[in-house]
PDB file of C-alpha atoms in Angstrom:
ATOM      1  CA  UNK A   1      58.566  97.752  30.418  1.00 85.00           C
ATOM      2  CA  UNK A   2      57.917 100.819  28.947  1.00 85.00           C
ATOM      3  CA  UNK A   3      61.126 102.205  29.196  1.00 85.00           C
ATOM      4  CA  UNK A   4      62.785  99.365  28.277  1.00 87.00           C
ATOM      5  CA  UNK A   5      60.706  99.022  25.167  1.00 86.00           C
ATOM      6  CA  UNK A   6      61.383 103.028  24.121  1.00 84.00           C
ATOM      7  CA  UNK A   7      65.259 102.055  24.780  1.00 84.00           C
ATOM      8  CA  UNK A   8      64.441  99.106  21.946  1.00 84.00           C
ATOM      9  CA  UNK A   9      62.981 101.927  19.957  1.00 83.00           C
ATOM     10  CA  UNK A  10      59.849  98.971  19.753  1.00 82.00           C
ATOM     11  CA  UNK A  11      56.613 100.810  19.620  1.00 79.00           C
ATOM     12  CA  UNK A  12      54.698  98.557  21.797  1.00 82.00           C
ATOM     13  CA  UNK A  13      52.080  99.186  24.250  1.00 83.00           C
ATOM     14  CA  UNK A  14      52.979  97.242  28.066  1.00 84.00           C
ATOM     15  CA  UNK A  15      48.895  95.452  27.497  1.00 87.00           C
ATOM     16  CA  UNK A  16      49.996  94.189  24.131  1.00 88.00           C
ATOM     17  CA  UNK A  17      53.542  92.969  25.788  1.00 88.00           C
ATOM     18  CA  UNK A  18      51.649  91.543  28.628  1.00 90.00           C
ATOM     19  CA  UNK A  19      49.509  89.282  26.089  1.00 91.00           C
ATOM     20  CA  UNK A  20      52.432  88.612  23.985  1.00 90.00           C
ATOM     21  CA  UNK A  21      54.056  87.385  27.492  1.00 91.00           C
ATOM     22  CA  UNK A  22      50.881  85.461  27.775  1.00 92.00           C
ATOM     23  CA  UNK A  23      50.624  83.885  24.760  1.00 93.00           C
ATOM     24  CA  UNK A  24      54.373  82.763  25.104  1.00 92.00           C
ATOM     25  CA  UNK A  25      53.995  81.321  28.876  1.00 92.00           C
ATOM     26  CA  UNK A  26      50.594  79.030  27.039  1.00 92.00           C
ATOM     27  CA  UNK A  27      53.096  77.868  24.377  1.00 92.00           C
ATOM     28  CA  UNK A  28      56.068  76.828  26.536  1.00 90.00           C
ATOM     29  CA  UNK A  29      52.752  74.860  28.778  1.00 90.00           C
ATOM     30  CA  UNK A  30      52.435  73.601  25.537  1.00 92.00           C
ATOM     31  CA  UNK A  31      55.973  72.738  24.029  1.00 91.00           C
ATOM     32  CA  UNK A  32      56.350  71.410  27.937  1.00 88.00           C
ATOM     33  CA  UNK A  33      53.134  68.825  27.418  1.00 88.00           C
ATOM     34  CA  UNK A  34      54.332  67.619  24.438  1.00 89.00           C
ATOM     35  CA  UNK A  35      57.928  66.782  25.153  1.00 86.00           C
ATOM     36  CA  UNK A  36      56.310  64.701  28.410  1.00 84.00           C
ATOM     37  CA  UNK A  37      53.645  62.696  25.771  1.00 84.00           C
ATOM     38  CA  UNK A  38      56.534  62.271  23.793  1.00 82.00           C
ATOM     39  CA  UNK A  39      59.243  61.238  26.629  1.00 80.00           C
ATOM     40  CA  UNK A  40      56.040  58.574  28.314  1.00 78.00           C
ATOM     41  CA  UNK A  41      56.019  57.201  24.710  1.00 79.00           C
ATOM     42  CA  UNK A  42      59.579  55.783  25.021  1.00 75.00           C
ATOM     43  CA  UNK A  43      60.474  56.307  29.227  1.00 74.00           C
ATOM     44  CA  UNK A  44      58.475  55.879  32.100  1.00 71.00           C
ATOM     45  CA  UNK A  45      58.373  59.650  33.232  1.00 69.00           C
ATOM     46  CA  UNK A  46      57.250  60.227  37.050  1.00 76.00           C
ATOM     47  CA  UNK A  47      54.342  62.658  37.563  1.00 74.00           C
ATOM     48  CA  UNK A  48      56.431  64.951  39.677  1.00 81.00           C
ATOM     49  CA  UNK A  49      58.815  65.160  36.830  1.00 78.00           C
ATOM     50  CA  UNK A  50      56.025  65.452  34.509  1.00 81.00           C
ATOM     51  CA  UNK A  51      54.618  68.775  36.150  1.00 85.00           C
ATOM     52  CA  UNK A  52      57.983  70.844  37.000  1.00 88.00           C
ATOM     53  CA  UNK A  53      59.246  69.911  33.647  1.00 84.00           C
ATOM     54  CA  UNK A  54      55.740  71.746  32.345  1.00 86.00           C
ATOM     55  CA  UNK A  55      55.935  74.559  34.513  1.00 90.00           C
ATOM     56  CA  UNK A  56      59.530  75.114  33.459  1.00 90.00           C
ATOM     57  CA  UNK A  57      58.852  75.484  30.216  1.00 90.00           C
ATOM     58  CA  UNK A  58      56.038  77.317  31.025  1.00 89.00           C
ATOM     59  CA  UNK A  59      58.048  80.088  32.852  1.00 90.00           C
ATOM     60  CA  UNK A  60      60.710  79.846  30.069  1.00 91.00           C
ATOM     61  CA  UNK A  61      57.827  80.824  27.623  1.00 89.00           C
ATOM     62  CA  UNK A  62      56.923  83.993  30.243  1.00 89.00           C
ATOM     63  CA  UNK A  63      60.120  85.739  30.555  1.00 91.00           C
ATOM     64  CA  UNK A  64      61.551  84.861  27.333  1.00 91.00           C
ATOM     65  CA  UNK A  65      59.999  88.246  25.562  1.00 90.00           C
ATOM     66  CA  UNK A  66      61.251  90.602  28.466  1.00 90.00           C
ATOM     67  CA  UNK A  67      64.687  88.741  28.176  1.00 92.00           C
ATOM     68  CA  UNK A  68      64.621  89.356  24.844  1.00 91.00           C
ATOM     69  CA  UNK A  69      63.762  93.270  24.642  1.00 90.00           C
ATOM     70  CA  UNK A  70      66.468  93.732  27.441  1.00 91.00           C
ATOM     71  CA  UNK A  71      68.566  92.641  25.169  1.00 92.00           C
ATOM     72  CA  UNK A  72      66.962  94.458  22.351  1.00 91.00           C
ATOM     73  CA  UNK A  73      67.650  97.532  24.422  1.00 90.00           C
ATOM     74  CA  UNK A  74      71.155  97.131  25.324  1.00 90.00           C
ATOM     75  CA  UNK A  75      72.135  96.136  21.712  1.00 91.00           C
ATOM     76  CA  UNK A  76      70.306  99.480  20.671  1.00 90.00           C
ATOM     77  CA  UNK A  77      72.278 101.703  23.602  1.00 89.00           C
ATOM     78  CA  UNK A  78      75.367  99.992  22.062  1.00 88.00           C
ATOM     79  CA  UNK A  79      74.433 100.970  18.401  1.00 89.00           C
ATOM     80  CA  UNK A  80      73.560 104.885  19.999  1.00 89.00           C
ATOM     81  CA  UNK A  81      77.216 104.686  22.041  1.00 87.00           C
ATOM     82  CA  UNK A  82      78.832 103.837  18.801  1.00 87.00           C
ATOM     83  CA  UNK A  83      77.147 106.673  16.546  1.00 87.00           C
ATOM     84  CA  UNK A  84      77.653 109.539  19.705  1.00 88.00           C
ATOM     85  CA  UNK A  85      81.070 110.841  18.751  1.00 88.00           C
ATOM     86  CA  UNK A  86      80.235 111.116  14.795  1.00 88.00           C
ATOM     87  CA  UNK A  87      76.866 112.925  15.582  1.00 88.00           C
ATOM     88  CA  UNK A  88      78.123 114.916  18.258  1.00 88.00           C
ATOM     89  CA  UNK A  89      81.111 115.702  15.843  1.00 88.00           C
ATOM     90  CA  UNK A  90      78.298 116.491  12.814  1.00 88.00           C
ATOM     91  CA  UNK A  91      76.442 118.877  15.018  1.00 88.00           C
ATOM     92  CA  UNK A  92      79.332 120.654  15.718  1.00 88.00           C
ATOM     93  CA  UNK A  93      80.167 121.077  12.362  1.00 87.00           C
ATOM     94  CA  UNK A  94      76.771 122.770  11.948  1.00 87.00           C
ATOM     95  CA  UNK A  95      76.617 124.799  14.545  1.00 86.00           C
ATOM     96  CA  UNK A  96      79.773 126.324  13.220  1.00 85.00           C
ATOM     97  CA  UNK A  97      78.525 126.419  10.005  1.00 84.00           C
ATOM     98  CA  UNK A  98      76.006 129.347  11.645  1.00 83.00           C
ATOM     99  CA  UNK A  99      72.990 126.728  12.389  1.00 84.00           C
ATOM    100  CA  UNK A 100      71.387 127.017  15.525  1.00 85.00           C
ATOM    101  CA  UNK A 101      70.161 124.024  17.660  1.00 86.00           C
ATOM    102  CA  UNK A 102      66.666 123.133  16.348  1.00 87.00           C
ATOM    103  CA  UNK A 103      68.041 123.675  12.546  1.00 88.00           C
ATOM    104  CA  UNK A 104      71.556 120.971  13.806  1.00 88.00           C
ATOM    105  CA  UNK A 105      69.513 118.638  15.281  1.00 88.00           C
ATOM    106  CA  UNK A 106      66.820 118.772  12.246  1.00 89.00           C
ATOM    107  CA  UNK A 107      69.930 118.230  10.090  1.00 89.00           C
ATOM    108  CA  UNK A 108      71.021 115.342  11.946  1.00 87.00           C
ATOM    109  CA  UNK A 109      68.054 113.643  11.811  1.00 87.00           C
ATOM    110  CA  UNK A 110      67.388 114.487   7.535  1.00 88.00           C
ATOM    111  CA  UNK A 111      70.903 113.197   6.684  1.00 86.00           C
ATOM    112  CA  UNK A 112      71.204 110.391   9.581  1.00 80.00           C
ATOM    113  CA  UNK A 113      70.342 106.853   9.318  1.00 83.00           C
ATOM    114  CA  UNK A 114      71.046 105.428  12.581  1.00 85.00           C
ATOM    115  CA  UNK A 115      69.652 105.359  15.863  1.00 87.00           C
ATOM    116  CA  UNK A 116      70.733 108.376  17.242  1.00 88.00           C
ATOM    117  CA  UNK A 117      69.344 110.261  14.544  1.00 88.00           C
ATOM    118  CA  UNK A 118      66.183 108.875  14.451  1.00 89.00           C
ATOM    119  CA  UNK A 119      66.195 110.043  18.331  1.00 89.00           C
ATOM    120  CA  UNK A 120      67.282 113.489  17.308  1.00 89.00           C
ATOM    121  CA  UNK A 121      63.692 113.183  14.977  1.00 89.00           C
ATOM    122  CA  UNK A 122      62.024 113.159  17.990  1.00 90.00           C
ATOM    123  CA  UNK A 123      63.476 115.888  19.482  1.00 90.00           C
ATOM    124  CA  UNK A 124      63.344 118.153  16.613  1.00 90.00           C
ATOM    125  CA  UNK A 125      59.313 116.809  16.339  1.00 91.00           C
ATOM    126  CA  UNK A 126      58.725 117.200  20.292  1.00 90.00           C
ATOM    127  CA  UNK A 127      60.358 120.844  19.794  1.00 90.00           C
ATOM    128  CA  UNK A 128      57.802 121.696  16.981  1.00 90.00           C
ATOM    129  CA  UNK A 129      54.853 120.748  18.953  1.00 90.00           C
ATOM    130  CA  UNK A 130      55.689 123.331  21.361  1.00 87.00           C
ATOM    131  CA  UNK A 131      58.450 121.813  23.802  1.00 87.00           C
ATOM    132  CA  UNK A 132      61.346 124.268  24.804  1.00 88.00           C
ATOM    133  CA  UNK A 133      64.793 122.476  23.368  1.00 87.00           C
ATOM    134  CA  UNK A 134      66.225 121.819  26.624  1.00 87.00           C
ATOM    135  CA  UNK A 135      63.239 119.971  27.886  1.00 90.00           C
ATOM    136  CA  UNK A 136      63.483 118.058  24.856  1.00 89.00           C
ATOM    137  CA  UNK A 137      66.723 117.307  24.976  1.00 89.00           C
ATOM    138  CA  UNK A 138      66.084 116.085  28.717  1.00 89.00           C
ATOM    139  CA  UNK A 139      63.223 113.952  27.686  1.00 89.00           C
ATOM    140  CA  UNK A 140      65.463 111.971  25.149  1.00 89.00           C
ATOM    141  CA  UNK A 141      68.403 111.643  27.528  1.00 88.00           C
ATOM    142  CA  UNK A 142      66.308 110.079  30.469  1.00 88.00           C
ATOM    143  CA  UNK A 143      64.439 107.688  27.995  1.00 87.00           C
ATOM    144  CA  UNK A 144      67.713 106.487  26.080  1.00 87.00           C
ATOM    145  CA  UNK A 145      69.441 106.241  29.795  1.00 86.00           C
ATOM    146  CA  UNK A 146      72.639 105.719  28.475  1.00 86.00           C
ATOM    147  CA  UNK A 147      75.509 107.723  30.478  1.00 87.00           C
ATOM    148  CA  UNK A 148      77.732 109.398  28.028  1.00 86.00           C
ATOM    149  CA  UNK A 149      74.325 110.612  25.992  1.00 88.00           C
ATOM    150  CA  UNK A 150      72.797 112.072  29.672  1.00 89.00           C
ATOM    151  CA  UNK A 151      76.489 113.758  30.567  1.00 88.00           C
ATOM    152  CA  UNK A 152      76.463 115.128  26.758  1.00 87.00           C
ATOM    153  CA  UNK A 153      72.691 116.065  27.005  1.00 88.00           C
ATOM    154  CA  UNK A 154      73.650 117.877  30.844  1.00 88.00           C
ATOM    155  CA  UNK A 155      76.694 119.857  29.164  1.00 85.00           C
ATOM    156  CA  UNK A 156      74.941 120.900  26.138  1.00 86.00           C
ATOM    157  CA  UNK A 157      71.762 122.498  28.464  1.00 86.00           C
ATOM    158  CA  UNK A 158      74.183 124.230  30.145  1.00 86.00           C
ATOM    159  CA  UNK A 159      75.982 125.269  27.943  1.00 83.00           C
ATOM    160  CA  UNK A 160      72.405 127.138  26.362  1.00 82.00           C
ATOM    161  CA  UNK A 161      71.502 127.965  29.469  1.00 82.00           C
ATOM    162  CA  UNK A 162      75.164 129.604  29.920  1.00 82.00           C
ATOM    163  CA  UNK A 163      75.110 131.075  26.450  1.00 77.00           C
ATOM    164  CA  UNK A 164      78.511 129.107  25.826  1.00 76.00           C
ATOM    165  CA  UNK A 165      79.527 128.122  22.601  1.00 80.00           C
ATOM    166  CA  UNK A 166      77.523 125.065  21.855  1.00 81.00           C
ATOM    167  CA  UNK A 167      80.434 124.198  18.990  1.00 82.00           C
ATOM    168  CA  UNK A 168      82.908 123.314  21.298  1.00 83.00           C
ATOM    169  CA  UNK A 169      81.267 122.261  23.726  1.00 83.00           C
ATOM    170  CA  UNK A 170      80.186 119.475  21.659  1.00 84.00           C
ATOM    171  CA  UNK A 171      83.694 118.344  19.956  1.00 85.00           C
ATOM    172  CA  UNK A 172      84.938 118.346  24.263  1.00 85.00           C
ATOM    173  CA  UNK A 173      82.288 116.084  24.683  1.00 83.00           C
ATOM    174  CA  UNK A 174      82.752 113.754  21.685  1.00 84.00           C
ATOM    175  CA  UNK A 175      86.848 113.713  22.451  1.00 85.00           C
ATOM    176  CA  UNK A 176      85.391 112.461  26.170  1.00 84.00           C
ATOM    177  CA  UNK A 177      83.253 109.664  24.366  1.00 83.00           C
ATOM    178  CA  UNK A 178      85.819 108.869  22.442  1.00 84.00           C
ATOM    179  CA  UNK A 179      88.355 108.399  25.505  1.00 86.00           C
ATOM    180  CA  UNK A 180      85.612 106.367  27.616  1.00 83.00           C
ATOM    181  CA  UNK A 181      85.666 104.384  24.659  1.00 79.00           C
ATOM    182  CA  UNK A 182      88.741 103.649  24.022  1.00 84.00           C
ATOM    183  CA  UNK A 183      88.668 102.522  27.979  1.00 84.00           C
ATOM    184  CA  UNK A 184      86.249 100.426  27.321  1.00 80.00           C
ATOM    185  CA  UNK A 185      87.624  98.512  24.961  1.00 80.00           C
ATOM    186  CA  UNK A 186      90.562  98.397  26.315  1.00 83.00           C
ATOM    187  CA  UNK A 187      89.063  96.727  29.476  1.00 80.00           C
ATOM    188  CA  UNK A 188      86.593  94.154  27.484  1.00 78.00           C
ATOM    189  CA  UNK A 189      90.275  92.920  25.846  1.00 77.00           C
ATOM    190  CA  UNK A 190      91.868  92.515  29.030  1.00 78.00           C
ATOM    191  CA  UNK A 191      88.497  90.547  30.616  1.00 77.00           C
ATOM    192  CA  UNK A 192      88.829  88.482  27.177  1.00 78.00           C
ATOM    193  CA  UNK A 193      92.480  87.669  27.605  1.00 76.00           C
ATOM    194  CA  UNK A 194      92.169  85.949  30.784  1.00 74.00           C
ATOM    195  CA  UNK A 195      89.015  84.039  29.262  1.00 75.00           C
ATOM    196  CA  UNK A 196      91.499  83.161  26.753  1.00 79.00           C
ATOM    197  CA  UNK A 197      93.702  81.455  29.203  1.00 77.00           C
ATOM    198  CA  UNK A 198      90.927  79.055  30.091  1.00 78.00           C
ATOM    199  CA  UNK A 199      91.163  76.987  26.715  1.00 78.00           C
ATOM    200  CA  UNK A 200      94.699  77.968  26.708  1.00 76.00           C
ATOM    201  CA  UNK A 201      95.548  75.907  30.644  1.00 77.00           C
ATOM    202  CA  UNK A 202      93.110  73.840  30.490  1.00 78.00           C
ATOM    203  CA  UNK A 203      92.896  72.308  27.040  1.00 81.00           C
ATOM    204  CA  UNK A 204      95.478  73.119  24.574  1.00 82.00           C
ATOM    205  CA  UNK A 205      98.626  73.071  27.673  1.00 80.00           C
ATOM    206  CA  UNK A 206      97.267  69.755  28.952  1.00 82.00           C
ATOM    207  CA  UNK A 207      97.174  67.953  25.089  1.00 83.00           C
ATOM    208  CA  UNK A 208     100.595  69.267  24.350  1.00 85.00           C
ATOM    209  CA  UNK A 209     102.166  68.037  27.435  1.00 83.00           C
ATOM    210  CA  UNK A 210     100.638  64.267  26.919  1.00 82.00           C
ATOM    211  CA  UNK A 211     101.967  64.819  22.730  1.00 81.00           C
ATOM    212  CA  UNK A 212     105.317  65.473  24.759  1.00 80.00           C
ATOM    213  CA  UNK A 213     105.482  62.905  27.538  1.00 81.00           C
ATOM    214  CA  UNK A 214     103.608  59.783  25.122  1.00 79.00           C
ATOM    215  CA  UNK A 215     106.730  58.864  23.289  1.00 79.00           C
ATOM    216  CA  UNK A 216     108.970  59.102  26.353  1.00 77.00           C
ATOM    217  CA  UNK A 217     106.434  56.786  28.369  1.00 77.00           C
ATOM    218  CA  UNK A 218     105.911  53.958  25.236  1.00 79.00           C
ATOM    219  CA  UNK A 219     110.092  53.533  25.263  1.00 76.00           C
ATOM    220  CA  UNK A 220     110.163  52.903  29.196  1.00 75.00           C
ATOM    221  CA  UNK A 221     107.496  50.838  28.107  1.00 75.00           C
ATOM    222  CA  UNK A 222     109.189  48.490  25.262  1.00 75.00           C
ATOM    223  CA  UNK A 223     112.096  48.767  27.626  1.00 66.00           C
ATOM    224  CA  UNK A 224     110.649  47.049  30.266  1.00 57.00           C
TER     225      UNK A 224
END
């Protein structure tokens, strides 16, 4: 939970998710009694019924907030995925420019608005109080846990550890993103164009052939 709530970039402790958990299983119990007083009004309702339908919404209510910051999460990864190649693309720039790391990353984070940057805050705040940068670089890279971040995070820790220049090490690795991304998309279009052919076979084809075959049938029809 905690990790999943520091990948939502939600600042929430796991007892306070726990009780908001709590408080959402007592108001599906809740939402669950009343649809039954409600149904008994109208239906007779058997008692069996009456109970699982309670305890469904009841469990509905308890995992509906960890649903919810999963998805939280993986909308947030998305958002980071997306901003990657620009930032790692910025950073570059500065590190050209004659920055080091600490003053790139502090850039990043003054001129950024988006998620990444706000991530880079905390790296440029965890290397203040005393943290060495790779460390810190680690640290964000395990809690984000998303795979082209960690693979840009490894190369760029190397790459200080090596003494290798940081620059282009960091427009390689935002041509990579790029690429993956590009593959990506290119295989969510393809999963998307055979969904496509489900409306397409089983809806539209089947409408068109009875538009096609109607008039033929109502002359055999008048002809008979």
């Amino acid at each position: 939970t905690e990790r999943r709530a520091r990948q939502a970039g939600v600042p929430i402790a796991v007892e306070r998710f726990r009780s908001r958990q709590l408080l959402a299983a007592l108001g599906g119990l809740a939402v669950g009694v009343l649809i039954v007083a409600v149904w008994s009004r109208t239906n007779s309702l058997p008692g069996v019924a009456s109970v699982a339908l309670v305890l469904v919404c009841g469990t509905l209510g308890l995992f509906a907030p960890e649903q919810l910051l999963v998805r939280a999460a993986r909308r947030r990864q998305a958002r980071i995925a997306d901003e990657l190649p620009t930032v790692l693309e910025f950073l570059s720039l500065a590190l050209s420019a004659g920055e080091n790391v600490v003053d790139a990353l502090r850039r990043v984070a003054r001129t950024g608005h988006g998620e990444l940057a706000r991530e880079f805050a905390r790296v440029v705040a965890d290397i203040h109080a005393g943290a060495a940068v790779p460390d810190a670089l680690t640290r964000c890279a395990d809690a984000i846990d998303l795979p082209a971040f960690t693979r840009t995070t490894d190369q760029l820790v190397g790459a200080l550890g090596r003494g290798t220049p940081l620059a282009e090490v960091l427009r390689a690795q935002a041509a990579d993103v790029r690429v993956e991304a590009t593959r990506q998309l290119m295989e969510s279009a393809g999963r998307k164009e055979v969904a496509m052919l489900v409306p397409l076979v089983f809806l539209i084809l089947p409408v068109t052939i009875a538009f096609a075959l109607a008039p033929a049938v109502l002359v055999l029809q008048v002809g008979l």
